[in-house]
C-alpha positions in Angstrom: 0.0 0.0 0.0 1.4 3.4 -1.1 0.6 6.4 0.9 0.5 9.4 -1.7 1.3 12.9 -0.9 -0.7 15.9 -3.4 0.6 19.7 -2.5 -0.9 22.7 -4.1 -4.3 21.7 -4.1 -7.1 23.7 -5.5 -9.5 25.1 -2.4 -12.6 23.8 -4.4 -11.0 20.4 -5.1 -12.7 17.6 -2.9 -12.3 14.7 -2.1 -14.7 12.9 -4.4 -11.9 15.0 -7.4 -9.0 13.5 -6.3 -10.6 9.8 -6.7 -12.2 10.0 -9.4 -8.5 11.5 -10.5 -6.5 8.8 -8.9 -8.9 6.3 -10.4 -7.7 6.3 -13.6 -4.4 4.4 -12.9 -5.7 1.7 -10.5 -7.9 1.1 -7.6 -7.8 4.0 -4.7 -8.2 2.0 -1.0 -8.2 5.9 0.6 -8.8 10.3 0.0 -8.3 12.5 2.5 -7.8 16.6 2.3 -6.6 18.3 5.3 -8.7 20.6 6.8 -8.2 23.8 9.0 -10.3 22.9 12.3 -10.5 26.7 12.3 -11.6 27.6 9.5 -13.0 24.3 8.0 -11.5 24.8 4.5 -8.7 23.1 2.9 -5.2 23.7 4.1 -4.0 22.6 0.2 -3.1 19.4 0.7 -4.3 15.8 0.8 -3.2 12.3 0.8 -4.5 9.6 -1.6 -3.7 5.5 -0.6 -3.5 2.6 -3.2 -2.9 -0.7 -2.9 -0.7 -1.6 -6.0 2.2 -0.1 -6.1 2.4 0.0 -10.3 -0.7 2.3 -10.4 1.0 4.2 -7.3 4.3 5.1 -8.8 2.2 5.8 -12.3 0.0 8.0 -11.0 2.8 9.6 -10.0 4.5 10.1 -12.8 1.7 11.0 -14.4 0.1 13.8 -12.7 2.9 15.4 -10.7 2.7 19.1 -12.1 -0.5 18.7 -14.0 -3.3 21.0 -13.4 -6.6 19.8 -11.3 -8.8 22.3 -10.7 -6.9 25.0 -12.1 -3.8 24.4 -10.3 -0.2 22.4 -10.8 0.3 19.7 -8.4 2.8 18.9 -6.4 2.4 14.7 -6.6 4.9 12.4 -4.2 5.0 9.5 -2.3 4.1 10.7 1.3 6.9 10.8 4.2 5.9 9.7 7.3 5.7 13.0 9.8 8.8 13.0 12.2 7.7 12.2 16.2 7.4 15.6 17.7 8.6 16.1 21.4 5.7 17.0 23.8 6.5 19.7 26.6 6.5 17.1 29.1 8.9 14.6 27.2 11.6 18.0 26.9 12.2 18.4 30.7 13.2 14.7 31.7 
């Protein structure tokens, strides 16, 4: 399973887009956008996860700086999110 990274995304793309997007190279197990709790809208990113990693790596290649909605991609494989230290976890 390939957890894919998309930057750059359009405020009016949703999630339902970036499926039926994704789609097209192979089946998509997962869509998520990332949402401000603030503000509810779309912080401009999202992550899309698909099982076979031949439809992951071409959908990849093949829509990494294409437009969708109006704006250019960023397309990646995603990197896990380093362990951030917690107040309490500094002062031992």
């Amino acid at each position: 399973m390939k957890r894919i990274y998309i930057g750059n995304l359009s405020f009016e793309t949703n999630e339902e887009k970036l499926k039926e997007t994704f789609s097209a190279f192979g089946e998509v197990f997962s869509v998520s956008i990332i949402m401000d709790k603030f503000t509810n809208r779309s912080k401009g990113f999202g992550f899309v996860e698909m099982p076979d990693d031949d439809a992951s790596f071409a959908a990849i290649r093949e829509l990494n700086g294409k437009e969708v909605d109006g704006r250019k991609v960023r397309v990646s494989i995603a990197e896990d999110k380093p362990v951030r230290r917690t107040e309490k976890s500094k002062n031992r």
